[in-house]
Short mmCIF file of C-alpha atoms in Angstrom, two decimals:
data_model
loop_
_atom_site.label_atom_id
_atom_site.label_comp_id
_atom_site.label_asym_id
_atom_site.label_seq_id
_atom_site.Cartn_x
_atom_site.Cartn_y
_atom_site.Cartn_z
CA MET P 29 -3.29 -0.08 1.74
CA ILE P 30 -5.34 -2.95 3.14
CA LEU P 31 -3.74 -5.26 0.57
CA CYS P 32 -0.22 -4.15 1.51
CA HIS P 33 -0.93 -4.67 5.21
CA ALA P 34 -2.38 -8.12 4.55
CA ILE P 35 0.68 -9.15 2.53
CA VAL P 36 3.19 -7.86 5.07
CA HIS P 37 1.30 -9.40 8.00
CA SER P 38 -0.05 -12.42 6.13
CA TYR P 39 -1.52 -15.17 8.23
CA VAL P 40 -3.00 -16.86 5.19
CA LEU P 41 -1.17 -16.71 1.85
CA VAL P 42 -2.22 -19.60 -0.37
CA PRO P 43 -1.60 -19.54 -4.12
CA ARG P 44 -3.89 -21.16 -6.70
CA PHE P 45 -2.39 -22.34 -9.95
CA VAL P 46 -3.83 -23.24 -13.33
CA GLY P 47 -2.12 -25.48 -15.79
CA SER P 48 -2.38 -26.73 -19.30
CA GLY P 49 -0.27 -28.77 -21.65
CA ARG P 50 0.30 -25.77 -23.84
CA GLY P 51 0.68 -22.95 -21.30
CA GLY P 52 2.22 -24.90 -18.45
CA LEU P 53 1.68 -24.13 -14.78
CA ARG P 54 1.00 -20.50 -13.85
CA LEU P 55 -0.27 -18.54 -10.86
CA GLN P 56 -3.95 -17.69 -11.21
CA ASP P 57 -4.71 -15.93 -7.91
CA PHE P 58 -4.11 -16.28 -4.20
CA TYR P 59 -5.98 -16.26 -0.92
CA LEU P 60 -4.79 -13.69 1.57
CA ALA P 61 -5.62 -12.66 5.14
CA SER P 62 -3.62 -10.64 7.63
CA ASP P 63 -3.02 -11.76 11.17
CA ARG P 64 -5.41 -9.06 12.45
CA GLY P 65 -8.06 -9.40 9.74
CA ARG P 66 -8.24 -13.17 9.40
CA LYS P 67 -11.41 -13.45 11.48
CA LYS P 68 -13.20 -11.02 9.15
CA GLY P 69 -12.50 -13.17 6.11
CA VAL P 70 -10.00 -14.04 3.44
CA TYR P 71 -9.35 -12.05 0.26
CA LEU P 72 -9.13 -13.77 -3.11
CA ILE P 73 -6.70 -11.69 -5.15
CA ASP P 74 -6.45 -12.17 -8.91
CA TRP P 75 -2.82 -12.25 -10.05
CA ARG P 76 -3.41 -9.68 -12.81
CA THR P 77 -5.13 -7.32 -10.33
CA PHE P 78 -2.20 -7.69 -7.94
CA VAL P 79 0.29 -6.81 -10.68
CA ASP P 80 -1.77 -3.91 -12.08
CA GLU P 81 -2.74 -2.34 -8.75
CA LEU P 82 0.35 -2.91 -6.61
CA VAL P 83 3.43 -4.13 -8.46
CA ILE P 84 3.37 -1.74 -11.43
CA PRO P 85 2.64 1.43 -9.39
CA ALA P 86 5.26 0.48 -6.78
CA THR P 87 7.97 -0.27 -9.33
CA SER P 88 7.27 2.59 -11.72
CA ASP P 89 7.59 5.39 -9.16
CA ASP P 90 10.45 7.66 -10.18
CA VAL P 91 12.12 8.42 -6.84
CA VAL P 92 14.65 11.23 -7.27
CA GLY P 93 14.96 12.54 -3.73
CA MET P 94 14.47 11.93 -0.04
CA ILE P 95 12.97 14.19 2.63
CA MET P 96 14.33 13.46 6.10
CA ARG P 97 12.78 14.56 9.40
CA ARG P 98 13.47 13.66 13.03
CA LEU P 99 10.34 12.44 14.86
CA PRO P 100 9.59 13.55 18.46
CA ASN P 101 10.62 10.08 19.68
CA GLY P 102 14.08 10.55 18.11
CA GLU P 103 13.57 8.23 15.15
CA GLU P 104 14.40 9.45 11.67
CA LEU P 105 11.61 9.61 9.09
CA ARG P 106 12.66 9.19 5.45
CA ILE P 107 10.15 10.09 2.74
CA PRO P 108 10.89 9.19 -0.90
CA THR P 109 9.81 11.77 -3.45
CA SER P 110 9.61 11.88 -7.23
CA ARG P 111 10.00 15.67 -7.28
CA THR P 112 12.90 17.93 -6.47
CA ASP P 113 10.84 21.14 -6.65
CA LEU P 114 8.22 20.67 -3.94
CA PRO P 115 6.12 23.79 -3.23
CA THR P 116 6.56 25.56 0.13
CA GLY P 117 4.92 23.69 2.99
CA VAL P 118 4.58 20.39 1.12
CA GLU P 119 7.56 18.82 2.88
CA ASP P 120 6.03 19.58 6.28
CA ARG P 121 2.66 18.17 5.17
CA LEU P 122 4.32 15.00 3.87
CA ALA P 123 6.24 14.64 7.12
CA GLU P 124 2.97 14.94 9.07
CA LEU P 125 1.23 12.31 6.91
CA TYR P 126 4.13 9.86 6.91
CA SER P 127 4.73 10.34 10.63
CA GLY P 128 1.20 9.10 11.32
CA LEU P 129 1.85 6.08 9.12
CA SER P 130 5.08 5.25 10.91
CA GLN P 131 3.19 5.15 14.20
CA SER P 132 0.61 2.66 12.83
CA ASN P 133 -2.32 5.01 13.40
CA ALA P 134 -5.30 3.65 11.39
CA LYS P 135 -6.88 7.08 10.92
CA SER P 136 -3.54 8.39 9.64
CA VAL P 137 -3.53 5.64 7.02
CA ASP P 138 -6.98 6.68 5.83
CA LYS P 139 -5.97 10.35 5.76
CA PHE P 140 -2.74 9.54 3.88
CA MET P 141 -4.55 7.43 1.28
CA GLU P 142 -7.25 10.08 0.79
CA GLU P 143 -4.63 12.76 0.09
CA TRP P 144 -2.55 10.43 -2.06
CA ARG P 145 -5.58 9.57 -4.21
CA LYS P 146 -6.44 13.25 -4.53
CA ALA P 147 -2.89 14.10 -5.60
CA TYR P 148 -2.76 11.30 -8.18
CA GLY P 149 -6.37 11.58 -9.37
CA THR P 150 -7.30 8.01 -8.48
CA PRO P 151 -10.77 6.96 -7.28
CA PRO P 152 -11.44 6.54 -3.55
CA ASP P 153 -11.41 3.13 -1.90
CA PRO P 154 -14.64 1.21 -2.37
CA THR P 155 -16.95 1.26 0.62
CA PRO P 156 -16.27 -1.83 2.77
CA ARG P 157 -18.92 -4.54 2.52
CA ASP P 158 -20.35 -6.12 5.64
#
């Protein structure tokens, strides 16, 4: 989630390339910092890591439906889903989680990611380093 935020709100986005006579010029990695996080430091993101951790999961999701809810402020919340047979109560839980995301609440992002990782069996985020 931090990576996605940094890309969307990039203040620093500087690619590094490698080249050879045989392989030509190719992207190796890139430096990245969001507008809010730039004073904390700059990430160095390996191209292969970016593809494996963000591009492939984002493009391989099999969206087959959409849950729609009206937020208290009148805006419409649209939630993509890869299931048509959601158990009772799951739609309301998803609406609650996504609603927090749509309001840019940092704790909601953490809560969403924790539940998403649990649902997909992925490891938790590494502990931030100081």
